[in-house]
Amino acid sequence: MHRLSSFISLVVFLACATGARTQVLVTGQTAGKGNGVAFVSSNGVFADGIDAANNWGGVEVGIAGHIDLFGGGGAFSLPGHQFPYAVAGGLFGLPTRKLHFDASTYQVAILPLYDRKDASTSIINSALVVSKTFTLKRFTITPYTGASWLYSLGPKDRMFSIPHCTFQIPFGISIPISEKLGLVIEYDEGSTKSFGIALSYSFRI
């Protein structure tokens, strides 16, 4: 997928249950109809003296010019606790190309797979992201930023839940490694600090 050389596909990260946050790891571009991306990711989350880790992978598929669907799964780790989960959602491109930047929004549902007595019914992540691609002597980079929100559906007094809707600002950059491989690096600012990386591989459907 030639467009991967200027962006990394959507990667959603869970975050710490105390003052929870997600990482965005998505630019303003979508994959496009007929294109797919497989990805793996890892990040660390730091809040209230608690260190946590999250590892997950998934697949994103472009079903229309500006609409991608994706799904995957992973495990979020707190000291002494493991929370495996499934993820499903969509990425939607916005009509900003004439303004010389790209923008997208997404909605993600994070579904705990077991130990549900310690988790909300689901955790929802919403985000708005803007990005711009720069090419310097055949080297392409895409910095991005925006805003994301995270909140729980169902019980909010459990370990794996979001007691209140939370907000953060991502600062990231996507870098092509080759025609099909890409790397993204992101830091998120908010009451929870997080840092993560993702590696993706593009393909045609």
Coordinates of N, CA and C in Angstrom, one line a residue:
M1 N 0.9 -1.2 0.0 CA 0.0 0.0 0.0 C 0.9 1.2 0.0
H2 N 0.9 2.0 -1.1 CA 1.8 3.1 -1.2 C 1.6 4.2 -0.2
R3 N 0.3 4.4 0.2 CA 0.0 5.4 1.2 C 0.7 5.2 2.5
L4 N 1.0 4.0 2.8 CA 1.7 3.7 4.1 C 3.0 4.4 4.2
S5 N 3.6 4.8 3.1 CA 4.9 5.5 3.2 C 4.7 6.9 3.8
S6 N 3.5 7.4 4.0 CA 3.3 8.7 4.6 C 2.5 8.6 5.9
F7 N 2.1 7.4 6.3 CA 1.4 7.3 7.6 C 1.4 5.9 8.2
I8 N 1.1 5.9 9.4 CA 1.0 4.6 10.1 C -0.5 4.4 10.4
S9 N -1.0 3.1 10.3 CA -2.4 2.8 10.6 C -2.7 3.0 12.0
L10 N -4.0 3.0 12.3 CA -4.5 3.2 13.6 C -4.1 2.1 14.5
V11 N -3.5 2.5 15.7 CA -3.2 1.6 16.8 C -3.8 2.2 18.0
V12 N -4.6 1.4 18.7 CA -5.2 1.9 19.9 C -4.6 1.2 21.1
F13 N -4.2 2.0 22.1 CA -3.6 1.4 23.3 C -4.5 1.7 24.5
L14 N -4.7 0.6 25.3 CA -5.3 0.8 26.6 C -4.4 1.5 27.5
A15 N -4.9 2.0 28.7 CA -4.0 2.7 29.6 C -4.4 2.4 31.0
C16 N -3.7 3.0 32.0 CA -3.9 2.6 33.4 C -5.3 2.9 33.9
A17 N -5.8 2.0 34.7 CA -7.2 2.2 35.2 C -7.3 3.3 36.1
T18 N -6.2 3.8 36.7 CA -6.3 5.0 37.5 C -6.0 6.2 36.7
G19 N -6.9 7.1 36.4 CA -6.7 8.2 35.5 C -6.4 7.7 34.1
A20 N -7.2 6.8 33.6 CA -6.8 6.1 32.4 C -6.7 7.0 31.2
R21 N -5.9 6.5 30.2 CA -5.7 7.2 28.9 C -5.5 6.2 27.9
T22 N -5.7 6.5 26.6 CA -5.2 5.7 25.5 C -4.2 6.4 24.7
Q23 N -3.4 5.7 23.9 CA -2.6 6.3 22.9 C -3.3 6.3 21.6
V24 N -3.1 7.3 20.8 CA -3.8 7.4 19.5 C -3.1 6.6 18.4
L25 N -1.9 7.0 18.1 CA -1.1 6.4 17.1 C -1.8 6.2 15.8
V26 N -2.4 7.3 15.3 CA -3.0 7.4 14.0 C -2.9 8.8 13.5
T27 N -2.7 8.9 12.1 CA -2.6 10.2 11.5 C -4.0 10.6 11.0
G28 N -4.0 11.7 10.2 CA -5.3 12.1 9.7 C -5.7 11.4 8.4
Q29 N -4.9 10.4 8.0 CA -5.2 9.7 6.7 C -5.8 8.4 7.0
T30 N -6.6 7.8 6.1 CA -7.1 6.5 6.2 C -6.4 5.6 5.1
A31 N -6.6 4.3 5.3 CA -5.9 3.4 4.4 C -6.4 3.4 3.0
G32 N -7.7 3.6 2.8 CA -8.4 3.6 1.5 C -8.9 2.2 1.1
K33 N -9.9 2.3 0.3 CA -10.6 1.0 -0.1 C -9.7 0.0 -0.8
G34 N -9.7 -1.2 -0.3 CA -8.9 -2.3 -0.9 C -7.6 -2.4 -0.3
N35 N -7.2 -1.6 0.7 CA -6.0 -1.7 1.4 C -6.1 -2.2 2.8
G36 N -5.1 -2.9 3.3 CA -5.2 -3.4 4.6 C -3.8 -3.2 5.3
V37 N -3.9 -3.2 6.7 CA -2.7 -3.0 7.5 C -2.7 -3.9 8.7
A38 N -1.7 -4.7 8.9 CA -1.5 -5.5 10.1 C -0.5 -4.8 11.0
F39 N -0.8 -4.8 12.3 CA 0.1 -4.0 13.2 C 0.3 -4.7 14.5
V40 N 1.4 -4.4 15.2 CA 1.7 -4.8 16.5 C 2.2 -3.5 17.3
S41 N 1.9 -3.5 18.6 CA 2.3 -2.3 19.3 C 2.6 -2.6 20.8
S42 N 3.3 -1.7 21.4 CA 3.6 -1.8 22.8 C 3.7 -0.4 23.4
N43 N 3.3 -0.3 24.7 CA 3.5 1.0 25.3 C 3.5 0.9 26.8
G44 N 4.1 1.9 27.4 CA 4.1 2.0 28.9 C 3.2 3.2 29.3
V45 N 2.6 3.0 30.5 CA 1.7 4.1 31.0 C 2.1 4.4 32.5
F46 N 2.2 5.6 32.8 CA 2.7 6.1 34.1 C 1.7 7.1 34.7
A47 N 1.1 6.7 35.9 CA 0.2 7.6 36.5 C 0.0 7.2 38.0
D48 N 0.0 8.2 38.9 CA -0.3 8.0 40.3 C 0.7 7.0 40.9
G49 N 1.9 7.0 40.4 CA 2.9 6.1 41.0 C 2.8 4.6 40.5
I50 N 1.9 4.4 39.6 CA 1.7 3.0 39.0 C 2.2 2.9 37.6
D51 N 3.0 1.9 37.4 CA 3.5 1.6 36.0 C 2.7 0.5 35.4
A52 N 2.3 0.6 34.2 CA 1.5 -0.4 33.5 C 2.1 -0.6 32.1
A53 N 1.7 -1.7 31.5 CA 2.2 -2.0 30.2 C 1.0 -2.6 29.3
N54 N 1.0 -2.3 28.0 CA 0.0 -2.8 27.2 C 0.6 -3.3 25.9
N55 N 0.2 -4.5 25.4 CA 0.7 -5.0 24.1 C -0.5 -5.5 23.4
W56 N -0.6 -5.2 22.1 CA -1.7 -5.7 21.3 C -1.4 -5.6 19.8
G57 N -2.2 -6.3 19.0 CA -2.1 -6.3 17.6 C -3.4 -6.4 17.0
G58 N -3.5 -6.1 15.7 CA -4.8 -6.2 15.0 C -4.6 -6.0 13.5
V59 N -5.7 -5.8 12.8 CA -5.8 -5.6 11.4 C -6.8 -4.5 11.1
E60 N -6.4 -3.6 10.1 CA -7.3 -2.6 9.7 C -7.5 -2.8 8.2
V61 N -8.8 -2.5 7.8 CA -9.2 -2.8 6.4 C -10.0 -1.5 5.9
G62 N -9.6 -1.0 4.7 CA -10.3 0.1 4.1 C -11.5 -0.4 3.3
I63 N -12.7 0.0 3.8 CA -13.9 -0.5 3.1 C -14.5 0.5 2.1
A64 N -14.0 1.8 2.2 CA -14.4 2.9 1.3 C -13.3 3.9 1.3
G65 N -13.5 4.9 0.5 CA -12.4 5.9 0.3 C -11.9 6.5 1.6
H66 N -12.8 6.8 2.5 CA -12.5 7.4 3.8 C -13.0 6.7 5.0
I67 N -13.2 5.4 4.9 CA -13.7 4.6 6.0 C -12.9 3.3 6.2
D68 N -12.3 3.2 7.3 CA -11.6 1.9 7.7 C -12.3 1.3 8.9
L69 N -12.3 -0.1 8.9 CA -12.7 -0.8 10.0 C -11.6 -1.6 10.5
F70 N -11.5 -1.9 11.8 CA -10.4 -2.7 12.3 C -10.8 -3.5 13.6
G71 N -10.1 -4.5 13.9 CA -10.3 -5.3 15.1 C -9.0 -5.9 15.5
G72 N -8.9 -6.4 16.7 CA -7.7 -7.0 17.3 C -7.9 -7.3 18.7
G73 N -6.8 -7.6 19.4 CA -6.8 -8.0 20.8 C -5.4 -7.9 21.4
G74 N -5.4 -8.0 22.7 CA -4.2 -7.9 23.4 C -4.3 -8.1 24.9
A75 N -3.4 -7.6 25.7 CA -3.4 -7.8 27.1 C -2.8 -6.5 27.8
F76 N -3.5 -6.0 28.8 CA -3.1 -4.9 29.6 C -2.7 -5.4 30.9
S77 N -1.5 -5.0 31.4 CA -0.9 -5.5 32.6 C -0.7 -4.4 33.7
L78 N -1.3 -4.7 34.8 CA -1.0 -3.9 36.0 C -0.3 -4.8 37.0
P79 N 0.4 -4.3 38.0 CA 1.1 -5.2 38.9 C 0.1 -6.2 39.5
G80 N 0.4 -7.5 39.3 CA -0.4 -8.6 39.8 C -1.7 -8.9 39.1
H81 N -2.0 -8.2 38.0 CA -3.2 -8.3 37.2 C -3.0 -8.3 35.7
Q82 N -3.7 -9.2 35.0 CA -3.7 -9.3 33.5 C -5.1 -9.1 33.0
F83 N -5.3 -8.2 32.1 CA -6.6 -8.0 31.5 C -6.6 -8.2 30.0
P84 N -6.8 -9.4 29.5 CA -6.9 -9.6 28.1 C -8.2 -8.9 27.5
Y85 N -8.2 -8.5 26.3 CA -9.3 -7.8 25.7 C -9.4 -7.9 24.2
A86 N -10.6 -7.6 23.7 CA -10.7 -7.5 22.2 C -11.1 -6.0 21.9
V87 N -10.8 -5.6 20.7 CA -11.0 -4.3 20.3 C -11.7 -4.3 18.9
A88 N -12.7 -3.4 18.7 CA -13.3 -3.2 17.4 C -13.6 -1.7 17.2
G89 N -13.5 -1.3 16.0 CA -13.8 0.2 15.8 C -13.7 0.6 14.4
G90 N -13.8 1.9 14.1 CA -13.7 2.4 12.8 C -12.9 3.8 12.8
L91 N -12.3 4.0 11.7 CA -11.6 5.3 11.4 C -12.2 6.0 10.3
F92 N -12.5 7.3 10.4 CA -13.2 8.0 9.4 C -12.5 9.3 9.0
G93 N -12.1 9.4 7.8 CA -11.4 10.6 7.3 C -12.3 11.7 7.1
L94 N -11.8 12.9 7.4 CA -12.6 14.2 7.3 C -12.2 15.0 6.0
P95 N -13.1 15.8 5.4 CA -12.8 16.5 4.2 C -12.0 17.7 4.4
T96 N -10.7 17.6 4.7 CA -9.8 18.7 5.0 C -8.7 18.9 4.0
R97 N -8.6 18.0 2.9 CA -7.5 18.0 2.0 C -7.3 19.4 1.4
K98 N -8.4 20.1 1.0 CA -8.2 21.4 0.4 C -7.6 22.4 1.4
L99 N -7.6 22.1 2.7 CA -7.0 23.0 3.7 C -5.5 22.7 3.9
H100 N -5.0 21.7 3.1 CA -3.6 21.3 3.1 C -3.2 20.6 4.4
F101 N -4.1 19.9 5.0 CA -3.8 19.0 6.1 C -4.8 17.9 6.1
D102 N -4.5 16.8 6.8 CA -5.4 15.7 6.9 C -6.0 15.6 8.3
A103 N -7.2 15.1 8.4 CA -7.9 14.9 9.7 C -8.7 13.7 9.7
S104 N -8.8 13.0 10.8 CA -9.6 11.8 10.9 C -10.2 11.7 12.3
T105 N -11.2 10.9 12.5 CA -11.8 10.7 13.8 C -12.1 9.2 13.9
Y106 N -12.0 8.7 15.1 CA -12.4 7.3 15.3 C -13.1 7.0 16.5
Q107 N -13.8 5.9 16.5 CA -14.5 5.4 17.7 C -14.1 3.9 17.9
V108 N -13.7 3.6 19.1 CA -13.2 2.3 19.5 C -13.9 1.7 20.7
A109 N -14.3 0.5 20.6 CA -14.9 -0.2 21.8 C -13.8 -1.3 22.2
I110 N -13.5 -1.2 23.5 CA -12.5 -2.1 24.1 C -13.3 -3.1 25.1
L111 N -13.3 -4.4 24.8 CA -14.1 -5.3 25.5 C -13.3 -6.3 26.3
P112 N -13.4 -6.2 27.6 CA -12.7 -7.2 28.5 C -13.1 -8.6 28.2
L113 N -12.2 -9.6 28.2 CA -12.6 -11.0 27.8 C -12.8 -11.9 29.0
Y114 N -12.2 -11.6 30.1 CA -12.6 -12.4 31.3 C -12.2 -11.6 32.6
D115 N -12.5 -12.1 33.7 CA -12.4 -11.4 35.0 C -13.3 -10.1 34.9
R116 N -14.5 -10.4 34.3 CA -15.4 -9.2 34.1 C -15.9 -8.6 35.4
K117 N -15.8 -9.3 36.5 CA -16.2 -8.8 37.8 C -15.3 -7.6 38.2
D118 N -14.1 -7.5 37.6 CA -13.2 -6.5 37.9 C -13.1 -5.4 36.8
A119 N -14.1 -5.5 35.8 CA -14.0 -4.6 34.6 C -15.4 -4.0 34.3
S120 N -15.3 -2.8 33.6 CA -16.6 -2.2 33.1 C -17.1 -3.1 31.9
T121 N -18.3 -2.9 31.5 CA -18.8 -3.6 30.4 C -18.0 -3.4 29.1
S122 N -17.6 -2.2 28.9 CA -16.7 -1.8 27.8 C -16.1 -0.5 28.1
I123 N -15.0 -0.2 27.4 CA -14.3 1.1 27.5 C -14.4 1.7 26.1
I124 N -14.8 3.0 26.0 CA -14.9 3.6 24.7 C -13.8 4.7 24.5
N125 N -13.2 4.7 23.4 CA -12.2 5.7 23.1 C -12.6 6.5 21.8
S126 N -12.7 7.8 21.9 CA -13.0 8.6 20.8 C -11.8 9.6 20.6
A127 N -11.5 9.9 19.3 CA -10.4 10.8 19.1 C -10.6 11.6 17.8
L128 N -10.0 12.8 17.8 CA -9.9 13.6 16.6 C -8.4 13.9 16.4
V129 N -7.9 13.6 15.2 CA -6.5 13.8 14.9 C -6.2 14.6 13.7
V130 N -5.2 15.5 13.7 CA -4.8 16.2 12.5 C -3.4 15.9 12.2
S131 N -3.0 15.9 11.0 CA -1.6 15.6 10.6 C -1.3 16.3 9.3
K132 N 0.0 16.4 9.0 CA 0.5 16.9 7.7 C 1.8 16.2 7.4
T133 N 1.9 15.8 6.1 CA 3.0 15.0 5.6 C 4.0 15.9 5.0
F134 N 5.3 15.7 5.3 CA 6.4 16.4 4.7 C 7.4 15.5 4.1
T135 N 7.9 15.9 2.9 CA 8.8 15.1 2.2 C 10.1 15.9 1.9
L136 N 11.2 15.4 2.4 CA 12.5 16.0 2.3 C 13.5 15.1 1.6
K137 N 13.8 15.3 0.4 CA 14.7 14.5 -0.4 C 14.4 13.0 -0.3
R138 N 13.1 12.7 -0.6 CA 12.6 11.3 -0.7 C 12.3 10.7 0.7
F139 N 12.6 11.5 1.8 CA 12.3 11.0 3.1 C 11.0 11.6 3.6
T140 N 10.0 10.8 4.0 CA 8.7 11.3 4.3 C 8.4 11.1 5.8
I141 N 8.0 12.1 6.5 CA 7.5 12.0 7.9 C 6.2 12.7 8.0
T142 N 5.4 12.2 9.0 CA 4.1 12.7 9.2 C 3.9 13.0 10.7
P143 N 4.1 14.2 11.2 CA 3.8 14.5 12.6 C 2.2 14.7 12.7
Y144 N 1.8 14.4 13.9 CA 0.3 14.6 14.2 C 0.1 14.9 15.6
T145 N -1.1 15.5 15.9 CA -1.6 15.8 17.2 C -3.1 15.8 17.2
G146 N -3.7 16.1 18.3 CA -5.2 16.2 18.3 C -5.7 16.1 19.7
A147 N -6.7 15.3 19.9 CA -7.3 15.1 21.3 C -8.0 13.8 21.3
S148 N -8.0 13.2 22.5 CA -8.8 11.9 22.6 C -9.5 11.9 24.0
W149 N -10.5 11.1 24.0 CA -11.4 11.0 25.2 C -11.6 9.5 25.5
L150 N -11.7 9.1 26.7 CA -11.8 7.8 27.2 C -12.9 7.7 28.3
Y151 N -13.8 6.7 28.2 CA -14.8 6.6 29.2 C -15.4 5.2 29.2
S152 N -16.0 4.8 30.3 CA -16.5 3.5 30.5 C -18.0 3.4 30.3
L153 N -18.4 2.3 29.8 CA -19.9 2.0 29.8 C -20.1 0.8 30.8
G154 N -21.1 1.0 31.6 CA -21.3 0.0 32.7 C -20.7 0.5 34.0
P155 N -20.4 -0.5 34.9 CA -19.9 -0.1 36.2 C -18.6 0.7 36.1
K156 N -18.5 1.7 36.9 CA -17.3 2.6 36.9 C -16.4 2.5 38.2
D157 N -16.8 1.6 39.1 CA -16.0 1.5 40.3 C -15.2 0.2 40.4
R158 N -14.8 -0.3 39.2 CA -14.0 -1.5 39.2 C -12.6 -1.2 38.7
M159 N -11.7 -2.2 38.9 CA -10.2 -1.9 38.7 C -10.0 -1.6 37.2
F160 N -10.7 -2.3 36.3 CA -10.5 -2.0 34.9 C -11.7 -1.2 34.4
S161 N -11.7 0.1 34.7 CA -12.7 1.0 34.4 C -12.2 2.4 34.4
I162 N -13.1 3.3 33.9 CA -12.7 4.7 33.8 C -13.8 5.5 34.6
P163 N -13.5 5.9 35.9 CA -14.5 6.5 36.7 C -15.1 7.8 36.1
H164 N -14.3 8.6 35.4 CA -14.7 9.8 34.8 C -14.2 9.9 33.4
C165 N -14.9 10.5 32.5 CA -14.4 10.8 31.1 C -13.1 11.5 31.2
T166 N -12.1 11.0 30.6 CA -10.7 11.6 30.6 C -10.3 12.2 29.3
F167 N -9.3 13.0 29.3 CA -8.9 13.7 28.1 C -7.4 13.8 28.0
Q168 N -6.8 13.7 26.8 CA -5.4 13.8 26.7 C -5.0 14.4 25.3
I169 N -3.8 14.8 25.1 CA -3.3 15.3 23.9 C -2.1 14.5 23.4
P170 N -2.2 13.9 22.2 CA -1.1 13.1 21.7 C -0.1 14.0 20.9
F171 N 1.1 13.6 20.9 CA 2.2 14.2 20.1 C 2.9 13.0 19.4
G172 N 2.8 12.8 18.1 CA 3.4 11.7 17.5 C 4.0 12.0 16.1
I173 N 4.7 11.0 15.6 CA 5.3 11.1 14.3 C 5.3 9.7 13.7
S174 N 4.9 9.6 12.4 CA 5.0 8.3 11.7 C 6.2 8.4 10.7
I175 N 6.9 7.3 10.6 CA 8.1 7.3 9.7 C 8.1 6.0 8.9
P176 N 8.2 6.1 7.6 CA 8.3 4.9 6.8 C 9.6 4.2 6.9
I177 N 9.6 2.9 7.0 CA 10.8 2.1 7.0 C 11.1 1.6 5.6
S178 N 10.1 1.2 4.9 CA 10.1 0.7 3.6 C 8.8 0.9 2.9
E179 N 8.6 0.4 1.7 CA 7.3 0.6 1.0 C 6.1 0.0 1.8
K180 N 6.4 -1.1 2.5 CA 5.3 -1.8 3.3 C 5.4 -1.7 4.8
L181 N 6.6 -1.3 5.3 CA 6.7 -1.3 6.8 C 6.7 0.2 7.2
G182 N 6.1 0.4 8.4 CA 6.2 1.7 9.0 C 6.3 1.7 10.5
L183 N 6.8 2.8 11.0 CA 7.0 2.9 12.5 C 6.3 4.2 13.0
V184 N 5.7 4.1 14.1 CA 5.1 5.3 14.7 C 5.5 5.4 16.2
I185 N 5.8 6.6 16.6 CA 6.3 6.9 18.0 C 5.4 8.0 18.5
E186 N 4.9 7.8 19.8 CA 4.0 8.8 20.3 C 4.2 9.0 21.8
Y187 N 4.0 10.2 22.2 CA 4.0 10.6 23.7 C 2.6 11.3 23.9
D188 N 2.0 11.0 25.0 CA 0.7 11.5 25.4 C 0.8 12.3 26.7
E189 N 0.2 13.5 26.6 CA 0.3 14.4 27.7 C -1.1 14.5 28.4
G190 N -1.1 14.4 29.7 CA -2.4 14.5 30.5 C -2.1 14.1 31.9
S191 N -3.1 13.8 32.7 CA -2.8 13.4 34.1 C -2.1 12.1 34.1
T192 N -2.3 11.3 33.0 CA -1.5 10.1 32.8 C -0.5 10.3 31.7
K193 N 0.7 9.9 31.9 CA 1.7 10.0 30.8 C 1.9 8.7 30.2
S194 N 2.1 8.7 28.9 CA 2.3 7.4 28.2 C 3.2 7.6 27.0
F195 N 3.9 6.5 26.7 CA 4.8 6.5 25.6 C 4.8 5.2 24.9
G196 N 4.7 5.2 23.6 CA 4.5 3.9 22.9 C 5.1 3.9 21.5
I197 N 5.2 2.7 20.9 CA 5.6 2.5 19.5 C 4.8 1.5 18.9
A198 N 4.7 1.5 17.5 CA 3.9 0.5 16.8 C 4.6 0.3 15.5
L199 N 4.5 -1.0 15.0 CA 5.1 -1.4 13.7 C 4.0 -1.9 12.9
S200 N 3.9 -1.5 11.6 CA 2.8 -2.0 10.8 C 3.3 -2.5 9.4
Y201 N 2.5 -3.4 8.8 CA 2.8 -4.0 7.6 C 1.6 -3.9 6.7
S202 N 1.7 -3.3 5.5 CA 0.6 -3.0 4.6 C 0.5 -4.1 3.6
F203 N -0.8 -4.3 3.1 CA -1.1 -5.3 2.1 C -2.3 -4.9 1.3
R204 N -2.5 -5.5 0.1 CA -3.7 -5.3 -0.7 C -4.7 -6.4 -0.4
I205 N -5.9 -6.1 -0.4 CA -7.0 -7.0 -0.2 C -7.4 -7.7 -1.5

